[in-house]
Structures are given as structure tokens and as C-alpha cells.
Amino acid sequence: HDILCAEQVAAQGWGSCDAWKPATFGVDPQGTNEQHEKTQAGYAQLRFGFDDLPLPVDGNVGLRLVRTDMRAKGYMTFSSNAPTLQAGQTFGGVPIPNVTPFSKSLDAGQVYTNVLPSLNLRMKVNDQLQFRAALAQAISRPDFSDMQAYTSLSLNTTQRTSGNTVIVDNVALTGTANGNPLLKPVKSNQLDLTGEWYFSKAGSLTFALFDKELKDVIVKQSSTVQLLDGAGQPVNFTVTSPVNGAKGHARGLEVSLQRYLDMLPGWMSGIGFQANYTYVDSKTKPYNPVLSAYCAGTSTSADNLNLNTNGCDTDGKTFGNLPLLNLSKNAFNLALLYDYGPISARLAYNWRSRYLQGVNVNGTNGSDGRLADGTTVAWALPTWQDGYGQLDGGITYRVNDHFSLSLEGQNLSNSLPRQLMQQQIGFMTRSVESTGRRYSVQAS
């Protein structure tokens, strides 16, 4: 190492070998995210049937009991840019809390139990037509990224010097929590109604309606974290973190059609097609809504909630009325199929409309927006994934019952995913990703 370093110093003109140092990931507290989740579940079901009815009905009623034990380990850090006085200098202006920078470990966890009933019914009109109804309660646990136990607090000052006096004009006490280990799962009361028509041995048409009423939807919201200064007095930091802070709904319909042309002779009977379309209407309703038409700064809880839930343009106007994350309003799939003898092939085009990715995210927010009167405001532009579709295909040849060869291709259309950021002037392109075409060969 010493010989190599000496050669690099001579070749590159470095001052010393200290120009390169190994990364500290794994040692730096910011790189630590340890989580443990253990679940236990029990399920009981009762089946029933009423075959003597003019239209026979059967189904089941069930009860699922789920216990979740979650633990997270991480860190809380505090940093400060408070000025250091030189000899003969004094402080003036806004007082600075006396809190020593630190990094300490966090250990958080919770145990919760969910009781989830369900009812499923089927009514058979005849051998080709039947209807289903399902009523249930369900949960969706938070992503592990939202459960991280890491909080960073900071004291930031705006300062200037006048003679021998260091004047502090402003002290900002803020922070960010990468996650919240005390998050509860999102709960859903859901109803599904389905009609199924099997019009041939190799053809079916399905129509479904669904309604999911949600509570404890996870949103970002501000709260207060308290530290003690050197005199034992509380110092309050405004921290933004994910919380169970909203209710909402996702409701819509789905239509699906599948058909093989088995009426054709020979190899042509293996030709088929598949198509489906889904429409989803979704919305979130914060438990603590902010109805202001404009965003202010980020010094109070209401202001932060407006930024994190509604989003705000660079001119201070609130967006609001945003859907649930990651849900497209429209989506469809079209596929051409072939299954005959040893050959199976599929060529499919999948498309989904624009969907919301996040509201107050890194890189599309700031505090230098302007109202019409020149007042400075905070802003946070929602980011969206633009409508996107791609063509995929694959073919498999079964040599025998124990060996087959496959060729698959993804994104044959060479489509380009595009990220948008929302503004009052429209949805503007933020980034474009080129993934290219991908091919794979497999023997199994």
C-alpha cells in the first residue's frame, strides 16, 4: 500500500496518502438499519352450502388471528452549526440552545394483534355462469423502509458579524425521521362482487367490482421531538416522519377476457388471446386536514402537513386532492397466446396510466418559493410516474417431461419510463430512464 501510494503521490501530484480513505459504511450510524419481524397466525373456517335453493349457494365464513412482533434498532443523531466565538467576541441576537452534538442508539418495538373476519359466497346459475361476493377485513403492513429507526436532528443558525459581536438572526430546530418503528398496518374493509361466464371449454369472461375502505393510511407528518439543553431545559425540534395519518378508499372495476380458438383444426387450435382492463378511483383524506389555499413556511405542524400531504407549488399554491400512492387510474394488458404440443409462446403488451410516487421528496422541494406579494414560502412538487407500456414475449419448447428450453425478451418495444413533477403549469419531465431490451435463455 505504501509503495502504491507513493507512486500515486508522484504521478497525481497529491500532497499525501491521506487523499484516499476507506468508506465507513457499516461503522457510520447512518448506515445501520436492523429490523426483526415475527408473525404468528391462526385461521378457522366454516364451509356451508344450500343446494336445494332455486339458485344453489355455497361459501365459507372465516376468522384469521394475526399477531405481529416488530423490533427495530438504529440511531438518533444531533448536529449543530452554532458559531464558535473567537477571543474577544460575544454573542448577540437570537439565543442559541446549548445542546451538545451526539449520536446514540435507538431500540424500539411493538406488538399488535389483528382479528380479520371474512365471508365468501358463490351462486351458481348454471354450469357456465356463476356469481361471487366476498366481504372481508384485511391489513397491509408498512414497508421496511418506513419502519427504520433513524432520526437526525439539526440546529442551523443564520449569523453575521458586527465588530466583535457574532449576531445570530435565526435558529432553526428541525429534523427528519427516516422511518417510524411504531407504525401500525393499513386496515381495509373490502367488498368484491364478481360475475364469471365460461362460454366455452377454453374461454371465459369475468367482470368484477371492488371497494376498499382504508384507515391508518401512512403519510408524512410533523411532530415534536424534545431534547434537554445543558441547563436541563427542554428544546423542541420539529421532525417530519411517516405516521398513520389518513383514511382513504380504492374502488373500481375489472374486466377480463380469455379465449383459445379451439374450434380451429390442428395446430391453429393452440392460438389464443387474453385481455383485461382495470379502473381504480382512489383518494386519501388526512385525519388532520390542512385546507389552506397557500403553503406558508415550515416552522409549524400545519405547514409541514400541508407540504407532506397536499404538496405546494413554487408560487405557494396548494395542490391537494391527491390519490393513493402507486395506484394508476387505468391499466390494461393484451396478450397473444399459443399452446400446442411441445410449444408454448406469449407476446404481451402491458400499460398503466400515470400514478403518484411521492409528495415531499428529495430534490423537488425547497423554501424559496414566492407568493404574489413577494413573501417567501416553502414548496414541494409531487412526483409521478408517467403512463407507461412495454411489450414482453417468450417461447418455451418442451423436449420431454423432464427438460425444456426457453427464450424470453423484456421491453421489446424499448419503452422509456418517464418521471414527472407536478406544477400549476402542468406535469413537467423530471427524468427519463433507458432500460433497453433484455433477453434471457433458460434450460430447465
XYZ file of C-alpha atoms in Angstrom:
444
model
C 0.000 0.000 0.000
C 2.810 2.423 0.911
C 4.650 1.808 -2.393
C 1.460 2.218 -4.450
C 0.534 5.361 -2.551
C 3.976 6.867 -3.107
C 3.680 6.217 -6.851
C 0.243 7.876 -6.926
C 1.540 10.906 -4.988
C 4.279 11.351 -7.566
C 2.017 10.763 -10.592
C -1.025 12.729 -9.448
C 0.664 15.480 -7.507
C -1.140 14.614 -4.244
C 0.060 16.206 -1.074
C -0.021 12.972 0.919
C -1.506 9.482 1.027
C -4.399 10.789 3.127
C -6.192 11.765 -0.099
C -7.886 8.342 -0.122
C -9.694 6.793 2.835
C -11.897 3.695 3.017
C -15.662 4.147 3.217
C -17.193 3.959 6.697
C -20.478 2.268 5.737
C -21.321 -0.255 8.426
C -19.484 1.789 11.050
C -21.256 5.088 10.492
C -24.542 5.041 12.476
C -26.377 6.347 9.412
C -25.663 3.048 7.685
C -27.351 0.963 10.378
C -30.878 -0.328 9.845
C -31.641 -3.504 11.774
C -35.202 -4.827 11.889
C -36.813 -8.016 13.162
C -40.394 -9.070 12.483
C -42.075 -12.223 13.795
C -45.656 -13.133 12.980
C -47.976 -15.807 14.295
C -51.320 -16.583 12.700
C -54.277 -18.878 13.221
C -57.234 -19.420 10.907
C -60.629 -21.042 11.388
C -63.111 -21.686 8.572
C -66.661 -22.994 8.297
C -67.943 -24.180 4.918
C -71.629 -24.276 4.013
C -73.910 -24.916 1.074
C -77.583 -24.576 0.187
C -78.066 -26.908 -2.770
C -81.887 -27.003 -2.514
C -82.337 -23.343 -3.461
C -83.539 -22.489 -6.998
C -80.064 -20.978 -7.481
C -77.633 -23.021 -5.316
C -75.411 -21.018 -2.957
C -72.276 -22.196 -1.181
C -69.408 -20.481 0.565
C -67.454 -20.136 3.761
C -67.022 -17.854 6.739
C -63.588 -17.497 8.294
C -61.676 -15.751 11.043
C -57.957 -15.044 10.942
C -55.994 -14.025 14.041
C -52.588 -12.436 13.376
C -50.031 -11.393 15.994
C -47.061 -9.258 14.919
C -43.917 -8.670 16.981
C -41.716 -5.984 15.462
C -38.315 -4.687 16.655
C -36.073 -2.031 15.101
C -32.590 -0.834 16.035
C -30.999 2.334 14.757
C -29.656 5.731 15.814
C -30.569 9.278 16.703
C -28.025 11.938 15.762
C -27.826 15.637 16.504
C -25.648 18.142 14.650
C -25.195 21.884 15.066
C -23.602 24.704 13.109
C -23.652 27.074 16.081
C -20.773 29.539 15.716
C -17.672 29.236 17.884
C -16.558 32.508 19.480
C -13.041 33.701 18.956
C -11.084 35.580 21.615
C -12.820 38.876 22.422
C -16.069 38.050 20.634
C -19.552 37.980 22.149
C -22.970 36.694 21.048
C -25.888 38.885 20.063
C -29.325 38.460 18.543
C -31.330 35.256 18.982
C -30.145 32.987 21.836
C -28.740 29.588 20.808
C -29.811 26.495 22.804
C -26.843 24.781 24.403
C -27.142 21.199 23.147
C -24.030 19.104 22.580
C -23.898 17.145 19.277
C -24.334 13.410 19.821
C -25.104 10.056 18.232
C -26.934 7.462 20.313
C -28.526 4.126 19.562
C -32.299 3.625 19.368
C -34.155 0.428 20.209
C -37.897 0.479 19.529
C -40.602 -2.098 19.032
C -44.238 -3.018 19.361
C -46.584 -5.998 19.460
C -50.072 -5.837 17.950
C -52.831 -8.343 17.159
C -55.397 -8.137 14.343
C -58.681 -10.063 14.138
C -59.726 -10.403 10.488
C -63.138 -11.917 9.613
C -64.209 -12.894 6.077
C -67.304 -14.121 4.238
C -67.260 -15.673 0.758
C -70.383 -16.599 -1.235
C -70.901 -18.239 -4.617
C -74.185 -18.532 -6.503
C -74.311 -20.963 -9.448
C -76.832 -20.008 -12.119
C -75.750 -22.928 -14.337
C -72.557 -24.696 -15.418
C -71.468 -21.673 -17.441
C -72.496 -18.722 -15.242
C -71.791 -18.001 -11.574
C -71.516 -15.013 -9.271
C -69.287 -14.421 -6.245
C -69.378 -11.998 -3.317
C -66.601 -11.514 -0.757
C -66.646 -9.333 2.350
C -63.517 -9.170 4.485
C -61.192 -7.167 6.678
C -57.515 -7.105 5.723
C -54.246 -5.447 6.689
C -51.159 -4.296 4.820
C -48.044 -3.924 6.948
C -45.741 -0.920 6.417
C -42.722 -1.340 4.162
C -39.470 -1.954 5.995
C -38.194 1.362 4.611
C -40.935 3.121 6.631
C -40.044 1.231 9.829
C -36.405 2.314 10.081
C -35.330 3.635 13.487
C -33.157 6.549 12.449
C -33.747 10.193 13.350
C -31.452 13.111 12.533
C -31.876 16.410 14.390
C -30.101 19.624 13.495
C -29.611 23.134 14.813
C -28.994 25.575 11.966
C -28.206 29.228 12.528
C -28.207 32.289 10.280
C -25.432 34.547 11.518
C -23.370 37.630 10.739
C -20.548 39.565 12.402
C -20.673 43.175 13.524
C -17.399 44.289 15.065
C -16.617 41.850 17.889
C -20.212 40.645 18.101
C -21.478 37.499 16.366
C -25.146 38.253 15.700
C -27.456 35.246 15.293
C -30.512 36.276 13.246
C -32.303 32.934 13.251
C -32.129 29.469 14.858
C -33.923 26.587 13.106
C -34.548 23.410 15.103
C -35.555 20.732 12.606
C -35.178 17.047 11.933
C -36.130 14.091 9.791
C -37.064 10.550 10.754
C -36.244 8.032 8.018
C -38.955 5.805 9.439
C -41.261 5.149 12.360
C -40.994 1.760 14.134
C -44.371 2.386 15.817
C -46.370 2.419 12.587
C -49.500 0.270 12.502
C -50.635 -1.626 9.391
C -53.072 -0.041 6.963
C -56.519 -1.591 7.568
C -59.125 -2.276 4.906
C -62.821 -3.144 4.938
C -63.319 -4.563 1.465
C -66.142 -5.787 -0.727
C -65.715 -7.678 -4.005
C -68.504 -8.665 -6.427
C -67.664 -10.893 -9.398
C -69.521 -12.407 -12.324
C -67.929 -15.299 -14.277
C -69.135 -16.605 -17.630
C -67.428 -19.712 -19.035
C -68.800 -19.615 -22.570
C -66.573 -22.440 -23.865
C -64.082 -25.019 -22.631
C -61.247 -22.601 -23.353
C -62.968 -19.227 -22.975
C -64.170 -17.036 -20.121
C -65.403 -13.515 -19.444
C -65.127 -12.025 -15.939
C -66.470 -8.748 -14.596
C -65.650 -7.525 -11.071
C -66.477 -4.547 -8.849
C -64.421 -3.777 -5.745
C -64.422 -1.269 -2.907
C -61.685 -0.984 -0.274
C -62.311 1.459 2.581
C -58.963 2.229 4.187
C -57.861 3.651 7.509
C -54.467 4.353 9.075
C -53.006 5.170 5.651
C -49.339 6.114 6.024
C -48.484 9.753 5.274
C -45.668 12.094 6.283
C -46.447 14.483 9.096
C -44.554 16.699 11.511
C -44.251 16.142 15.236
C -42.138 17.421 18.117
C -39.004 15.719 19.468
C -37.701 17.157 22.723
C -34.086 17.342 23.933
C -32.679 18.890 27.101
C -30.053 21.607 26.955
C -27.099 21.989 29.294
C -29.323 23.613 31.945
C -31.926 20.858 31.790
C -34.433 22.987 29.859
C -36.465 21.395 27.019
C -35.597 22.234 23.414
C -38.257 21.321 20.827
C -37.373 20.113 17.320
C -39.952 19.870 14.507
C -39.452 16.451 12.897
C -41.095 15.036 9.771
C -41.796 11.292 9.847
C -44.246 8.714 8.426
C -47.390 8.274 10.563
C -50.765 6.550 10.297
C -52.369 9.867 9.444
C -55.168 9.388 6.904
C -58.105 7.356 5.704
C -58.998 6.727 2.097
C -60.531 4.436 -0.475
C -59.682 2.450 -3.595
C -62.685 1.395 -5.655
C -63.254 0.451 -9.239
C -63.878 -2.351 -11.710
C -62.047 -5.012 -13.711
C -62.970 -6.796 -16.943
C -61.081 -9.864 -18.165
C -61.483 -11.953 -21.328
C -59.617 -15.110 -22.339
C -60.215 -17.305 -25.393
C -58.430 -20.093 -27.241
C -59.532 -20.761 -30.812
C -60.039 -24.462 -30.138
C -62.676 -24.681 -32.883
C -59.898 -24.431 -35.489
C -58.189 -27.567 -36.815
C -54.737 -28.868 -35.894
C -52.009 -26.536 -34.773
C -54.232 -23.459 -35.203
C -56.332 -24.570 -32.199
C -53.439 -23.531 -29.978
C -53.879 -19.839 -30.820
C -55.441 -17.736 -28.082
C -55.683 -14.241 -26.675
C -56.124 -12.605 -23.302
C -57.204 -9.082 -22.387
C -58.056 -7.257 -19.176
C -58.780 -3.698 -18.109
C -58.799 -2.176 -14.608
C -60.150 1.177 -13.443
C -59.321 2.454 -9.937
C -60.581 5.588 -8.206
C -58.509 6.326 -5.104
C -58.203 9.155 -2.617
C -56.676 9.961 0.766
C -58.327 12.053 3.481
C -55.932 13.195 6.243
C -57.145 12.880 9.830
C -55.844 16.412 10.379
C -56.521 18.130 7.053
C -54.968 21.446 6.084
C -57.397 23.367 3.868
C -55.282 26.446 3.248
C -55.050 27.505 -0.401
C -51.415 28.508 0.130
C -48.413 26.997 1.905
C -46.502 29.034 4.425
C -43.042 28.253 5.799
C -42.133 25.009 7.557
C -41.989 26.227 11.149
C -45.299 24.801 12.341
C -47.013 21.427 12.232
C -49.795 22.653 9.945
C -47.325 23.991 7.407
C -45.424 20.706 7.283
C -48.630 18.705 6.964
C -49.668 20.871 4.027
C -46.364 20.223 2.294
C -46.280 16.488 3.002
C -49.933 15.694 2.311
C -51.145 18.222 -0.262
C -47.963 19.351 -1.977
C -47.299 23.027 -2.798
C -46.220 24.770 -5.992
C -43.314 27.216 -6.221
C -45.803 30.093 -6.128
C -47.183 28.840 -2.790
C -50.433 27.342 -4.116
C -51.598 24.078 -2.560
C -52.220 21.097 -4.867
C -54.354 18.800 -2.658
C -56.887 16.182 -3.816
C -54.132 13.625 -4.455
C -54.749 9.873 -4.940
C -53.162 6.972 -3.067
C -49.510 6.294 -3.846
C -48.571 3.866 -6.617
C -52.128 3.347 -7.935
C -52.876 4.062 -11.598
C -56.407 5.076 -12.542
C -56.335 2.971 -15.724
C -54.424 -0.153 -16.711
C -54.769 -2.814 -19.373
C -52.985 -5.936 -20.635
C -53.220 -7.534 -24.080
C -51.637 -10.910 -24.817
C -51.393 -13.209 -27.822
C -51.027 -16.831 -26.698
C -50.020 -20.103 -28.307
C -50.127 -23.529 -26.666
C -49.968 -26.611 -28.832
C -47.915 -29.751 -28.462
C -44.450 -29.017 -27.059
C -44.595 -25.286 -27.844
C -45.872 -22.508 -25.549
C -45.499 -18.847 -26.510
C -46.736 -15.489 -25.258
C -46.490 -11.938 -26.588
C -47.946 -9.371 -24.180
C -48.327 -5.596 -24.016
C -48.869 -4.129 -20.518
C -49.785 -0.484 -19.889
C -50.714 1.617 -16.882
C -51.579 5.296 -16.612
C -49.766 7.949 -14.583
C -49.528 7.328 -10.817
C -48.342 9.299 -7.790
C -44.911 8.358 -6.359
C -44.455 10.896 -3.555
C -45.361 14.392 -2.393
C -42.477 15.976 -0.483
C -39.416 14.150 -1.799
C -35.734 14.956 -2.012
C -34.898 17.203 -4.937
C -38.389 18.557 -5.642
C -38.785 20.729 -2.570
C -37.356 23.927 -1.141
C -38.046 27.052 0.884
C -37.510 29.777 -1.722
C -40.965 29.924 -3.310
C -42.716 33.254 -3.675
C -46.275 34.439 -3.158
C -47.678 37.189 -5.376
C -46.728 39.788 -2.739
C -43.120 38.541 -2.617
C -43.458 36.563 0.641
C -41.084 33.582 0.817
C -42.811 30.209 1.161
C -41.907 26.539 1.184
C -42.758 24.330 -1.800
C -42.946 20.591 -2.520
C -43.765 19.311 -6.013
C -45.437 15.875 -6.170
C -43.598 13.355 -8.356
C -45.439 10.988 -10.687
C -44.539 8.050 -12.874
C -45.844 8.850 -16.334
C -48.113 6.484 -18.234
C -46.003 3.565 -19.442
C -46.390 0.448 -21.518
C -43.985 -2.198 -22.746
C -44.015 -5.317 -24.910
C -42.721 -8.611 -23.497
C -42.522 -12.033 -25.092
C -41.350 -15.562 -24.561
C -41.363 -19.045 -26.083
C -40.795 -22.440 -24.429
C -40.107 -25.774 -26.120
C -40.652 -28.892 -24.008
C -38.177 -31.525 -25.186
C -39.730 -34.081 -22.825
C -41.395 -34.223 -19.407
C -38.059 -33.502 -17.711
C -36.346 -30.933 -19.946
C -37.372 -27.689 -21.671
C -35.731 -24.692 -23.356
C -36.985 -21.088 -23.021
C -36.223 -17.761 -24.665
C -37.654 -14.612 -23.099
C -37.486 -10.954 -24.064
C -38.443 -7.950 -21.923
C -39.244 -4.433 -23.112
C -39.098 -5.439 -26.761
C -40.658 -2.057 -27.567
C -37.660 -0.284 -25.952
C -40.054 1.951 -23.991
C -38.660 4.752 -21.816
C -40.090 5.216 -18.279
C -40.535 8.903 -17.507
C -40.792 10.608 -14.106
C -42.841 13.807 -13.868
C -43.105 16.596 -11.321
C -46.417 18.353 -10.898
C -46.712 22.126 -11.236
C -49.580 24.515 -11.905
C -48.267 24.904 -15.447
C -48.592 21.137 -15.981
C -46.687 17.907 -15.491
C -43.050 18.522 -16.370
C -40.490 15.802 -17.148
C -38.002 15.316 -14.328
C -36.098 12.269 -15.574
C -36.163 9.633 -18.308
C -34.794 6.138 -17.787
C -33.444 3.935 -20.550
C -33.559 0.265 -19.558
C -33.163 -1.134 -23.064
C -34.248 -4.535 -24.308
C -33.357 -7.581 -22.225
C -33.129 -11.202 -23.346
C -32.624 -14.406 -21.398
C -32.207 -18.092 -22.290
C -33.065 -20.812 -19.810
C -32.829 -24.596 -19.751
C -34.748 -26.480 -17.073
